[in-house]
Coordinates of C-alpha atoms in Angstrom, one line a residue:
Chain A
X1 CA -9.1 -0.2 -24.0
X2 CA -7.5 -3.9 -26.6
X3 CA -7.1 -6.5 -24.2
X4 CA -4.5 -7.8 -22.2
X5 CA -4.1 -11.6 -23.2
X6 CA -3.1 -12.8 -18.8
X7 CA -1.7 -16.7 -19.0
X8 CA -4.6 -19.1 -17.2
X9 CA -4.0 -18.9 -13.7
X10 CA -3.4 -22.3 -12.3
X11 CA -4.4 -22.9 -8.9
X12 CA -1.4 -24.6 -7.6
X13 CA -2.1 -25.5 -3.8
X14 CA 1.2 -24.8 -2.0
X15 CA 3.0 -26.4 -5.0
X16 CA 2.3 -29.8 -3.5
X17 CA 0.4 -30.6 -6.8
X18 CA 3.5 -31.0 -9.3
X19 CA 2.1 -34.1 -11.2
X20 CA 0.8 -32.4 -14.4
X21 CA -1.1 -36.2 -15.3
X22 CA 0.8 -39.0 -16.4
X23 CA -0.1 -38.3 -20.2
X24 CA 2.7 -35.0 -20.1
X25 CA 5.0 -37.3 -18.5
X26 CA 5.3 -39.6 -20.9
X27 CA 5.5 -37.1 -23.7
X28 CA 8.0 -35.2 -21.6
X29 CA 11.4 -37.3 -20.3
X30 CA 11.2 -36.4 -16.2
X31 CA 13.9 -33.7 -14.8
X32 CA 16.7 -35.5 -13.2
X33 CA 15.8 -35.7 -9.6
X34 CA 19.6 -34.0 -9.1
X35 CA 18.0 -30.7 -10.2
X36 CA 15.0 -31.3 -9.2
X37 CA 15.3 -32.0 -5.3
X38 CA 19.1 -30.8 -5.2
X39 CA 20.6 -27.6 -3.9
X40 CA 19.4 -25.6 -6.6
X41 CA 16.6 -24.2 -4.3
X42 CA 18.4 -23.0 -1.3
X43 CA 21.0 -20.9 -3.9
X44 CA 17.9 -19.2 -5.1
X45 CA 16.5 -18.7 -2.1
X46 CA 20.2 -17.7 -0.9
X47 CA 19.6 -13.5 -1.1
X48 CA 16.3 -13.4 0.0
X49 CA 16.9 -15.4 2.6
X50 CA 19.9 -13.2 3.4
X51 CA 18.1 -9.8 3.4
X52 CA 14.7 -11.4 4.9
X53 CA 17.2 -12.1 7.6
X54 CA 19.4 -8.4 7.7
X55 CA 15.4 -6.5 7.2
X56 CA 12.9 -8.5 8.7
X57 CA 14.3 -11.6 11.4
X58 CA 16.9 -9.6 13.3
X59 CA 15.0 -6.5 13.7
X60 CA 12.2 -8.4 14.9
X61 CA 14.4 -10.1 17.9
X62 CA 16.1 -6.6 18.4
X63 CA 12.7 -5.3 18.9
X64 CA 11.7 -7.7 21.5
X65 CA 14.8 -7.6 23.1
X66 CA 14.3 -3.7 23.5
X67 CA 11.2 -4.0 24.8
X68 CA 12.7 -5.3 28.0
X69 CA 15.2 -2.9 28.7
X70 CA 14.7 1.1 29.7
X71 CA 15.7 2.2 26.3
X72 CA 16.3 6.2 26.3
X73 CA 17.5 8.9 24.8
X74 CA 20.9 7.9 27.0
X75 CA 21.0 4.7 25.9
X76 CA 20.2 5.1 22.2
X77 CA 24.1 4.7 21.4
X78 CA 25.0 2.0 23.3
X79 CA 21.5 0.2 23.7
X80 CA 23.1 -2.9 24.1
X81 CA 24.2 -1.5 28.1
X82 CA 20.4 -0.3 28.4
X83 CA 19.3 -1.7 31.8
X84 CA 17.4 -5.0 31.8
X85 CA 13.9 -3.8 32.9
X86 CA 12.2 -7.4 32.1
X87 CA 8.0 -6.7 32.0
X88 CA 8.6 -3.1 33.3
X89 CA 7.8 -1.7 30.0
X90 CA 5.3 -3.2 29.4
X91 CA 3.4 -3.0 32.8
X92 CA 3.8 0.9 31.7
X93 CA 2.1 0.9 28.7
X94 CA -0.7 -1.1 30.2
X95 CA -1.4 0.2 33.0
X96 CA -4.7 2.2 31.8
X97 CA -4.7 4.1 35.0
X98 CA -1.5 6.5 34.1
X99 CA -1.2 8.9 31.7
X100 CA 0.6 6.7 29.2
X101 CA -1.3 3.6 29.7
X102 CA -5.0 6.1 29.6
X103 CA -3.2 7.4 26.3
X104 CA -2.1 4.1 24.4
X105 CA -5.8 2.1 25.4
X106 CA -7.7 5.7 23.7
X107 CA -4.9 5.5 20.9
X108 CA -5.8 2.1 20.3
X109 CA -9.6 2.7 20.5
X110 CA -9.4 5.3 17.8
X111 CA -7.5 3.3 15.3
X112 CA -9.9 0.4 16.4
X113 CA -13.2 2.9 14.6
X114 CA -10.9 4.4 12.4
X115 CA -9.8 0.9 10.9
X116 CA -13.7 -0.2 11.0
X117 CA -15.3 2.9 9.2
X118 CA -12.1 3.0 7.0
X119 CA -12.2 -0.5 5.4
X120 CA -16.5 0.2 5.4
X121 CA -16.2 2.6 3.6
X122 CA -14.0 1.6 1.0
X123 CA -15.1 -1.7 0.4
X124 CA -18.3 0.0 -0.6
X125 CA -17.3 2.6 -2.5
X126 CA -15.0 0.0 -4.4
X127 CA -17.7 -2.8 -4.9
X128 CA -20.1 0.9 -6.2
X129 CA -17.6 1.3 -8.3
X130 CA -16.3 -2.9 -9.7
X131 CA -19.9 -3.2 -10.6
X132 CA -21.2 0.1 -12.1
X133 CA -18.4 -0.4 -14.6
X134 CA -18.9 -4.1 -15.5
X135 CA -20.9 -3.1 -18.2
X136 CA -19.1 -1.9 -21.3
X137 CA -20.3 1.1 -22.2
X138 CA -18.7 4.7 -23.3
X139 CA -16.3 6.1 -21.0
X140 CA -15.6 3.2 -19.3
X141 CA -12.4 3.0 -19.8
X142 CA -11.7 6.3 -18.9
X143 CA -13.9 6.6 -15.8
X144 CA -11.2 3.7 -14.5
X145 CA -8.7 5.6 -15.3
X146 CA -10.0 8.6 -13.3
X147 CA -11.0 6.2 -10.2
X148 CA -7.0 5.2 -10.2
X149 CA -5.6 7.8 -10.2
X150 CA -5.7 8.5 -6.0
X151 CA -4.1 4.8 -5.8
X152 CA -1.8 6.4 -8.3
X153 CA -0.5 9.9 -6.4
X154 CA 1.8 9.7 -3.9
X155 CA 0.5 9.8 -0.4
X156 CA 2.3 12.6 0.5
X157 CA 1.6 14.9 -2.4
X158 CA -2.2 13.9 -1.8
X159 CA -2.4 13.8 2.1
X160 CA -0.9 17.5 1.9
X161 CA -3.4 18.7 -0.8
X162 CA -5.9 17.7 1.4
X163 CA -4.2 19.7 4.5
X164 CA -4.9 22.1 2.2
X165 CA -8.0 21.6 1.3
X166 CA -8.8 21.2 5.7
X167 CA -7.3 24.3 5.7
X168 CA -9.8 26.9 7.8
X169 CA -9.8 30.2 6.4
X170 CA -8.1 29.4 3.0
X171 CA -9.7 25.4 2.5
X172 CA -12.3 24.2 0.0
X173 CA -13.8 22.4 2.3
X174 CA -14.8 25.4 4.7
X175 CA -15.4 27.4 1.3
X176 CA -18.2 25.4 0.3
X177 CA -19.7 24.0 3.6
X178 CA -20.0 28.1 5.3
X179 CA -19.5 30.5 2.8
X180 CA -21.7 28.4 -0.5
X181 CA -24.3 26.0 1.3
X182 CA -23.6 27.8 4.9
X183 CA -24.5 24.6 6.4
X184 CA -22.0 25.5 9.8
X185 CA -22.5 29.1 11.5
X186 CA -18.8 29.5 11.6
X187 CA -15.5 28.2 10.0
X188 CA -14.7 25.2 11.1
X189 CA -11.6 23.4 12.4
X190 CA -10.5 20.3 10.6
X191 CA -7.5 19.6 11.2
X192 CA -7.7 20.4 15.2
X193 CA -10.3 18.8 17.7
X194 CA -12.9 16.8 17.1
X195 CA -13.5 17.0 13.4
X196 CA -10.2 16.0 13.0
X197 CA -11.0 11.8 13.1
X198 CA -13.6 12.7 10.0
X199 CA -11.4 14.2 7.9
X200 CA -8.5 11.2 9.0
X201 CA -11.5 9.4 8.2
X202 CA -12.3 11.0 4.5
X203 CA -8.9 11.3 3.5
X204 CA -8.7 7.2 4.3
X205 CA -11.1 6.2 2.5
X206 CA -10.0 8.4 -0.5
X207 CA -6.7 6.8 -0.8
X208 CA -7.8 3.2 -0.3
X209 CA -11.2 2.9 -1.9
X210 CA -9.6 2.5 -5.7
X211 CA -7.5 -0.7 -4.1
X212 CA -10.7 -2.3 -3.4
X213 CA -12.1 -0.8 -6.9
X214 CA -8.7 -2.5 -8.2
X215 CA -9.0 -5.7 -7.0
X216 CA -13.2 -6.3 -7.3
X217 CA -12.8 -5.3 -10.6
X218 CA -10.4 -8.6 -11.7
X219 CA -12.5 -10.3 -9.3
X220 CA -15.4 -9.6 -11.9
X221 CA -13.4 -10.5 -14.7
X222 CA -13.5 -14.0 -13.2
X223 CA -17.4 -14.5 -13.0
X224 CA -18.3 -16.8 -16.0
X225 CA -20.8 -14.3 -18.5
X226 CA -23.1 -17.6 -18.6
X227 CA -24.3 -17.0 -15.1
X228 CA -26.0 -13.7 -15.8
X229 CA -27.1 -15.2 -18.8
X230 CA -28.6 -18.1 -17.3
X231 CA -30.3 -15.6 -14.8
X232 CA -32.4 -13.1 -16.8
X233 CA -33.0 -16.0 -18.9
X234 CA -35.0 -17.3 -15.9
X235 CA -36.3 -13.9 -15.5
X236 CA -33.6 -12.3 -12.9
X237 CA -33.2 -8.2 -12.4
X238 CA -30.0 -6.6 -12.5
X239 CA -30.2 -6.3 -8.6
X240 CA -31.2 -9.5 -8.1
X241 CA -28.1 -10.5 -10.5
X242 CA -25.7 -8.4 -8.2
X243 CA -27.3 -9.9 -5.0
X244 CA -27.5 -13.5 -5.7
X245 CA -24.5 -13.5 -8.1
X246 CA -21.8 -10.8 -8.1
X247 CA -21.6 -11.2 -3.9
X248 CA -21.3 -14.5 -3.6
X249 CA -19.1 -15.3 -6.6
X250 CA -17.0 -12.5 -4.9
X251 CA -16.8 -13.9 -2.2
X252 CA -12.6 -16.0 -2.1
X253 CA -12.0 -11.6 -3.3
X254 CA -13.6 -10.1 -0.2
X255 CA -11.7 -12.5 1.9
X256 CA -7.9 -10.9 0.7
X257 CA -9.3 -7.5 0.2
X258 CA -11.0 -6.7 3.8
X259 CA -7.9 -8.7 5.5
X260 CA -5.3 -6.4 3.4
X261 CA -7.4 -3.1 3.7
X262 CA -7.9 -3.9 7.6
X263 CA -4.0 -5.0 7.9
X264 CA -2.6 -1.8 5.9
X265 CA -5.4 0.3 7.7
X266 CA -4.9 0.0 10.8
X267 CA -0.5 0.6 10.3
X268 CA -1.1 3.2 8.5
X269 CA 1.1 6.1 9.2
X270 CA 1.6 8.2 6.7
X271 CA -1.6 9.5 6.6
X272 CA -2.2 10.7 9.6
X273 CA 1.3 12.1 9.9
X274 CA 1.3 14.2 6.4
X275 CA -1.7 15.4 7.6
X276 CA -1.3 16.7 11.4
X277 CA 2.3 16.2 11.8
X278 CA 4.1 14.0 14.7
X279 CA 1.5 15.4 17.1
X280 CA -2.4 14.1 15.6
X281 CA -4.7 15.8 18.1
X282 CA -6.1 13.0 20.3
X283 CA -9.2 12.9 18.8
X284 CA -7.2 11.0 15.6
X285 CA -4.5 10.3 17.2
X286 CA -3.4 6.8 15.7
X287 CA -1.5 4.0 17.4
X288 CA 1.3 4.3 14.5
X289 CA 1.8 7.8 15.1
X290 CA 1.3 7.5 19.1
X291 CA 4.0 5.1 18.8
X292 CA 6.7 7.0 16.4
X293 CA 6.0 10.0 19.3
X294 CA 6.5 7.6 22.2
X295 CA 10.2 6.4 20.3
X296 CA 11.7 9.3 18.1
X297 CA 9.3 13.0 20.2
X298 CA 9.8 11.7 24.0
X299 CA 12.9 9.3 23.0
X300 CA 11.7 6.5 25.0
X301 CA 12.2 3.2 22.7
X302 CA 11.5 0.6 25.1
X303 CA 8.6 1.6 25.8
X304 CA 8.1 1.9 21.9
X305 CA 9.6 -1.0 21.4
X306 CA 6.6 -2.8 23.8
X307 CA 3.7 -0.9 22.6
X308 CA 4.8 -1.9 18.7
X309 CA 5.8 -6.1 20.1
X310 CA 1.4 -5.4 21.7
X311 CA 0.5 -4.8 18.3
X312 CA 2.3 -7.4 16.6
X313 CA 0.9 -9.7 18.6
X314 CA -3.1 -8.1 18.4
X315 CA -3.0 -7.8 14.5
X316 CA -1.3 -12.0 14.4
X317 CA -4.1 -12.7 16.7
X318 CA -6.9 -10.6 14.6
X319 CA -5.5 -12.2 11.7
X320 CA -4.9 -16.5 12.4
X321 CA -8.9 -15.8 13.7
X322 CA -9.6 -14.0 10.6
X323 CA -7.7 -16.5 8.6
X324 CA -9.4 -19.2 10.1
X325 CA -13.1 -17.8 10.1
X326 CA -13.6 -17.3 6.3
X327 CA -11.5 -21.0 5.3
X328 CA -14.0 -22.5 7.2
X329 CA -15.8 -24.3 4.6
X330 CA -13.1 -23.4 1.9
X331 CA -11.0 -27.0 1.5
X332 CA -6.4 -26.4 0.3
X333 CA -6.4 -22.1 -0.1
X334 CA -5.0 -21.5 3.0
X335 CA -3.1 -18.4 0.7
X336 CA -3.7 -15.1 2.4
Chain B
X1 CA -9.7 -20.0 -12.9
X2 CA -9.0 -18.0 -15.8
X3 CA -8.3 -14.4 -15.9
X4 CA -9.6 -12.3 -19.3
X5 CA -8.5 -10.0 -20.4
X6 CA -9.6 -7.3 -18.1
X7 CA -11.4 -4.2 -20.7
X8 CA -13.3 -8.0 -21.9
X9 CA -16.3 -7.1 -24.1
X10 CA -19.1 -7.8 -21.2
X11 CA -22.6 -7.7 -22.2
X12 CA -25.4 -8.2 -20.6
X13 CA -28.0 -9.9 -23.1
X14 CA -30.9 -7.5 -21.1
X15 CA -30.4 -3.7 -21.5
X16 CA -30.5 -2.6 -18.0
X17 CA -33.8 -1.1 -16.8
X18 CA -33.8 2.4 -15.7
X19 CA -33.5 2.4 -12.8
X20 CA -30.1 1.1 -13.1
X21 CA -29.1 3.1 -14.9
X22 CA -30.2 6.8 -13.3
X23 CA -28.5 5.2 -9.9
X24 CA -25.0 4.3 -11.8
X25 CA -24.9 7.8 -13.2
X26 CA -24.9 9.5 -9.4
X27 CA -22.9 6.6 -8.4
X28 CA -20.1 7.3 -11.2
X29 CA -20.8 11.2 -10.7
X30 CA -20.3 10.9 -7.2
X31 CA -17.1 8.9 -7.2
X32 CA -15.2 11.3 -10.0
X33 CA -15.8 14.1 -7.7
X34 CA -14.6 12.9 -4.3
X35 CA -11.6 11.3 -6.7
X36 CA -10.8 14.2 -8.5
X37 CA -11.1 16.9 -6.4
X38 CA -8.3 17.1 -4.9
X39 CA -6.5 17.3 -8.4
X40 CA -9.1 20.0 -9.2
X41 CA -7.7 22.1 -6.0
X42 CA -4.0 20.8 -6.8
X43 CA -4.0 22.2 -10.1
X44 CA -5.9 24.8 -10.0
X45 CA -4.1 26.8 -6.6
X46 CA -0.9 25.9 -7.9
X47 CA -1.6 28.5 -11.2
X48 CA -2.2 31.3 -8.4
X49 CA -0.1 33.8 -7.1
X50 CA 0.1 34.0 -3.1
X51 CA -2.0 36.4 -1.9
X52 CA -4.9 34.0 -3.3
X53 CA -3.9 31.0 -2.1
X54 CA -3.7 32.7 1.6
X55 CA -7.1 34.4 1.5
X56 CA -10.2 32.3 0.6
X57 CA -11.0 29.6 -1.6
X58 CA -11.8 30.6 -5.4
X59 CA -13.4 27.6 -7.9
X60 CA -11.7 29.9 -10.5
X61 CA -8.4 31.8 -10.1
X62 CA -8.9 35.3 -10.4
X63 CA -5.0 35.0 -12.0
X64 CA -3.2 32.7 -13.4
X65 CA 0.7 32.6 -13.6
X66 CA 3.2 30.1 -13.8
X67 CA 5.3 31.5 -11.5
X68 CA 4.8 29.2 -8.5
X69 CA 6.3 26.5 -11.0
X70 CA 9.6 28.3 -11.4
X71 CA 10.0 29.6 -7.9
X72 CA 9.7 25.6 -6.3
X73 CA 12.9 24.5 -7.6
X74 CA 14.6 27.5 -5.7
X75 CA 12.3 27.7 -2.4
X76 CA 13.6 24.0 -1.4
X77 CA 16.3 22.1 -3.1
X78 CA 13.6 19.8 -5.0
X79 CA 15.5 19.0 -8.1
X80 CA 18.0 17.5 -5.3
X81 CA 14.8 15.3 -3.6
X82 CA 14.2 14.5 -6.9
X83 CA 17.3 12.6 -7.4
X84 CA 17.3 11.5 -4.1
X85 CA 14.0 9.9 -4.6
X86 CA 14.3 8.4 -7.8
X87 CA 17.7 7.0 -6.6
X88 CA 16.3 5.1 -3.6
X89 CA 12.9 4.3 -5.5
X90 CA 15.0 2.7 -8.0
X91 CA 17.5 0.9 -6.6
X92 CA 15.0 -0.6 -3.4
X93 CA 13.0 -1.7 -7.4
X94 CA 15.7 -3.2 -9.1
X95 CA 17.2 -4.9 -6.1
X96 CA 13.6 -6.5 -4.8
X97 CA 12.2 -7.6 -7.9
X98 CA 15.8 -9.2 -9.1
X99 CA 16.2 -11.7 -5.9
X100 CA 12.0 -12.1 -5.8
X101 CA 12.4 -13.6 -9.4
X102 CA 14.7 -16.1 -7.9
X103 CA 13.2 -17.1 -5.0
X104 CA 9.3 -17.0 -6.4
X105 CA 11.5 -19.2 -9.3
X106 CA 12.7 -21.5 -6.8
X107 CA 8.8 -21.7 -4.6
X108 CA 7.4 -22.5 -7.7
X109 CA 9.1 -24.8 -9.8
X110 CA 10.9 -27.0 -6.7
X111 CA 10.1 -28.8 -3.6
X112 CA 12.4 -28.7 -1.0
X113 CA 12.6 -29.2 2.5
X114 CA 12.2 -25.4 4.4
X115 CA 9.4 -23.6 1.5
X116 CA 6.3 -23.6 3.7
X117 CA 8.9 -21.9 6.6
X118 CA 9.7 -19.5 3.8
X119 CA 6.8 -18.7 2.1
X120 CA 5.0 -18.1 5.1
X121 CA 8.2 -16.0 6.9
X122 CA 7.4 -13.3 3.8
X123 CA 3.5 -13.6 3.8
X124 CA 3.7 -12.4 7.4
X125 CA 6.4 -10.2 7.1
X126 CA 4.5 -8.0 4.5
X127 CA 1.7 -7.6 7.5
X128 CA 4.1 -6.4 9.9
X129 CA 3.6 -2.6 10.6
X130 CA 6.6 -0.8 8.8
X131 CA 7.0 1.7 12.8
X132 CA 7.9 -2.5 14.0
X133 CA 10.3 -2.8 12.4
X134 CA 11.9 1.5 12.3
X135 CA 13.1 1.6 15.9
X136 CA 15.1 -1.7 15.8
X137 CA 16.8 -0.3 12.1
X138 CA 16.9 2.7 13.3
X139 CA 19.3 0.9 16.4
X140 CA 21.1 -0.8 14.2
X141 CA 22.0 1.7 11.9
X142 CA 23.1 4.1 15.1
X143 CA 25.3 1.0 16.0
X144 CA 27.0 0.5 13.1
X145 CA 28.0 3.3 12.7
X146 CA 29.3 4.2 16.1
X147 CA 31.4 0.7 15.8
X148 CA 32.6 0.3 12.3
X149 CA 32.4 4.1 11.0
X150 CA 29.7 3.2 7.8
X151 CA 27.0 5.5 7.9
X152 CA 24.1 3.7 7.1
X153 CA 21.9 6.4 9.0
X154 CA 21.5 9.2 7.0
X155 CA 22.1 7.8 3.8
X156 CA 21.1 6.4 0.8
X157 CA 22.1 2.7 0.6
X158 CA 20.5 2.5 4.4
X159 CA 17.1 3.7 3.5
X160 CA 17.2 1.8 0.1
X161 CA 17.7 -1.2 2.7
X162 CA 14.9 -0.6 5.1
X163 CA 13.1 -0.1 1.7
X164 CA 12.7 -3.3 1.8
X165 CA 10.9 -4.8 4.7
X166 CA 8.0 -3.8 2.2
X167 CA 9.2 -4.3 -1.5
X168 CA 11.0 -7.6 -1.0
X169 CA 8.2 -9.5 0.7
X170 CA 5.5 -8.2 -1.5
X171 CA 7.6 -8.8 -5.0
X172 CA 8.2 -12.3 -3.8
X173 CA 4.6 -13.1 -3.0
X174 CA 3.1 -11.1 -6.4
X175 CA 6.0 -13.4 -8.6
X176 CA 4.8 -16.8 -6.6
X177 CA 1.6 -16.1 -7.8
X178 CA 2.2 -15.1 -11.1
X179 CA 4.9 -17.7 -12.2
X180 CA 1.9 -20.1 -10.7
X181 CA -0.1 -18.9 -13.8
X182 CA 3.3 -20.0 -16.1
X183 CA 2.9 -24.0 -17.6
X184 CA 5.2 -25.7 -15.9
X185 CA 5.5 -27.4 -19.4
X186 CA 7.4 -24.8 -20.9
X187 CA 10.2 -24.3 -19.0
X188 CA 10.6 -28.0 -18.2
X189 CA 10.3 -28.6 -21.7
X190 CA 13.6 -26.0 -22.2
X191 CA 15.0 -27.8 -20.0
X192 CA 14.6 -31.0 -22.0
X193 CA 15.8 -29.2 -24.7
X194 CA 19.0 -28.7 -22.7
X195 CA 19.0 -25.9 -20.8
X196 CA 19.6 -25.1 -17.1
X197 CA 18.1 -24.6 -14.5
X198 CA 19.1 -20.4 -14.9
X199 CA 18.2 -21.3 -18.5
X200 CA 14.9 -21.7 -18.2
X201 CA 14.3 -19.4 -15.6
X202 CA 15.8 -16.5 -18.1
X203 CA 14.7 -17.8 -21.4
X204 CA 11.1 -19.0 -20.6
X205 CA 10.0 -18.0 -17.3
X206 CA 11.2 -14.5 -17.3
X207 CA 9.9 -13.6 -20.7
X208 CA 6.4 -15.7 -20.4
X209 CA 6.3 -13.2 -16.8
X210 CA 7.1 -9.8 -18.2
X211 CA 3.9 -7.8 -17.1
X212 CA 4.1 -9.5 -13.6
X213 CA 7.4 -8.7 -13.2
X214 CA 6.6 -5.1 -14.6
X215 CA 3.1 -4.7 -12.2
X216 CA 5.4 -5.7 -8.8
X217 CA 8.0 -3.6 -10.2
X218 CA 5.6 -0.5 -10.4
X219 CA 4.1 -1.2 -7.8
X220 CA 7.3 -0.9 -5.8
X221 CA 7.9 2.2 -7.3
X222 CA 5.4 3.9 -6.3
X223 CA 5.5 2.4 -2.5
X224 CA 8.9 3.5 -2.2
X225 CA 8.0 7.1 -4.5
X226 CA 5.1 7.6 -1.8
X227 CA 7.0 6.3 1.5
X228 CA 7.0 8.8 4.8
X229 CA 7.5 7.0 7.5
X230 CA 11.3 5.2 7.0
X231 CA 12.2 8.4 4.9
X232 CA 11.5 10.7 7.7
X233 CA 13.7 9.5 10.8
X234 CA 16.0 7.6 8.1
X235 CA 17.7 11.1 5.9
X236 CA 20.0 13.8 6.5
X237 CA 19.6 17.0 5.0
X238 CA 21.8 15.3 2.3
X239 CA 19.6 12.3 1.4
X240 CA 16.0 13.4 2.0
X241 CA 13.8 12.1 -0.7
X242 CA 10.3 14.1 -2.4
X243 CA 8.1 12.9 0.8
X244 CA 10.3 14.8 4.0
X245 CA 11.4 17.6 1.0
X246 CA 7.9 19.0 0.4
X247 CA 7.9 19.8 4.1
X248 CA 10.4 22.7 3.2
X249 CA 7.7 25.2 1.9
X250 CA 6.4 25.5 5.1
X251 CA 8.7 28.4 6.8
X252 CA 7.9 30.1 10.1
X253 CA 6.5 32.9 8.2
X254 CA 4.3 31.6 5.3
X255 CA 3.1 28.4 4.3
X256 CA 4.0 28.6 0.2
X257 CA 1.0 26.8 -0.7
X258 CA 0.9 27.4 -4.3
X259 CA 4.2 26.4 -4.4
X260 CA 3.3 23.1 -2.5
X261 CA 0.5 22.4 -5.1
X262 CA 2.8 22.6 -7.8
X263 CA 5.7 20.4 -6.7
X264 CA 3.3 18.5 -5.4
X265 CA 2.3 18.1 -9.1
X266 CA 5.3 18.1 -10.3
X267 CA 6.0 14.8 -8.1
X268 CA 2.8 13.4 -8.7
X269 CA 3.2 13.0 -12.5
X270 CA 6.2 10.9 -13.5
X271 CA 4.2 8.3 -11.4
X272 CA 0.4 9.1 -12.0
X273 CA 1.8 8.7 -15.5
X274 CA 4.0 5.5 -15.1
X275 CA 0.8 3.8 -13.4
X276 CA -2.4 4.6 -15.6
X277 CA 0.0 3.4 -18.8
X278 CA 1.0 0.4 -16.9
X279 CA -2.1 -0.2 -14.5
X280 CA -3.8 -3.2 -17.1
X281 CA -0.4 -5.0 -16.1
X282 CA -1.2 -4.4 -12.6
X283 CA -4.5 -5.2 -12.5
X284 CA -3.0 -9.3 -14.2
X285 CA -0.6 -9.2 -12.1
X286 CA -3.5 -8.6 -9.2
X287 CA -5.6 -11.4 -10.4
X288 CA -2.7 -13.7 -11.0
X289 CA -0.8 -12.9 -7.5
X290 CA -3.8 -12.3 -5.2
X291 CA -7.0 -13.1 -6.6
X292 CA -7.0 -17.1 -6.1

């Protein structure tokens, strides 16, 4: 593989550092203030702002309003006429003794467990792959392409293949585990019952570890080789170098990566939906599927919206806590 | 923070010890098998007759046939879904990247009031779950359809619009990072030489940011091509995309697994090929945009 030339990344905060040093200023006359500070930036932003309003802000406001209304199938066509119910929807979905609330609590628990395991394994696999491919050796470019293939495959095509692999009677998983290795007494069901959680995790990890690999590989490019050279002259072995140089240098990348993986995994809809259809088994009933079901299968948009708002608040809280916790000691880089 | 080329000739001065080499071989073999197992199943099963894929799995097909590749077009209107996906994913990509170029340029090069509000809003909408926007957008589309007769619900235009919920913030975010990595002196010099701000954007910044723009486009297209949630709610028989259309191979009586695998392969080849060709841009873009 030939190398790509990437312009050097300059660390810019949120654009606060306009001054690039006096020397350049003197050489180039300044851009007139009328262009710098006039209405032009707003003009440039206009299309994006309009679309943001259209696809994000307005829907979010409507979603919040809807969560206070009794929005069943009778009111879908005229949702502005749906009766106002204040916090009733919220009371229903957080009443953990009632069936609906209990199901929500269960799917929240399943989603958290699923997210922790999936993010952890994806990070581990991605990290291992990135470190193992850091050195140049024959076949490295090919392996990189191989590792990125799960990431490039369209979700539904890949996950439907996994669904085929997990079939009880004609799938490859049972063929290997039961017929060839004899590990199970009987062919297992993978897409119903408790095993479905394992199946879901396997597919989700398969799908997301290449992204971790991609990000960490990019991060490894930025570690100066001199650090390794100095360390090996001082007698540090490969493993020590990984522990003392690679891992600490990757901290900023890891902080972004773990947050992104967390949000994607927590919100994942595609994987369980293609794997199980619109009614996932209880053991693998992720929260996004749960909301989808209550909205588009049982047609109760009011409780669906209430659950969405609660999910949003939870994600905001976790993200805020995470950002505060990880940015402590790091100055200035507030960018996610 | 200079981002070096992806395939930089990195060499450790000391040869790694044997224990490391063996660990590396084992780990790489495991990850290769894990990554490629579904690909093998997809390819081999797509070449089997129906009796073989409904019976016990066989590593080596007992009989190889390319019939599934002809049948997939008749069992479901795959070509039609293909065109729908192409239009929707293509339009969403072009629209979001074009608009993102302008706003990223403004954010990267100008100082103005409300900049922080804008970037924070864009950043935060990116992390919200799709399901959060799905319900209200569905209701809005139904409402617009009822009161004006404009059928957004079920239309390609409506689906394109919903795809902007994820492709627009991502494109803006990535391009801001990429534009920031292009020295300001370049476009300031162009402006001094008589270019207007738009001249500077199109003659200097955009050409210099081509790798970033390619990366963002590839990513936006891939995400839209693989999207399931919006597609399954917001489409009808006429506007189905591949994501929903593939379910058509499972009928009440039979599941045509060989055809599903063949169709999956056919819809995957264009994006996987495009991705592997352009992956170096994607890595470069990710480095500039995200790993700061």
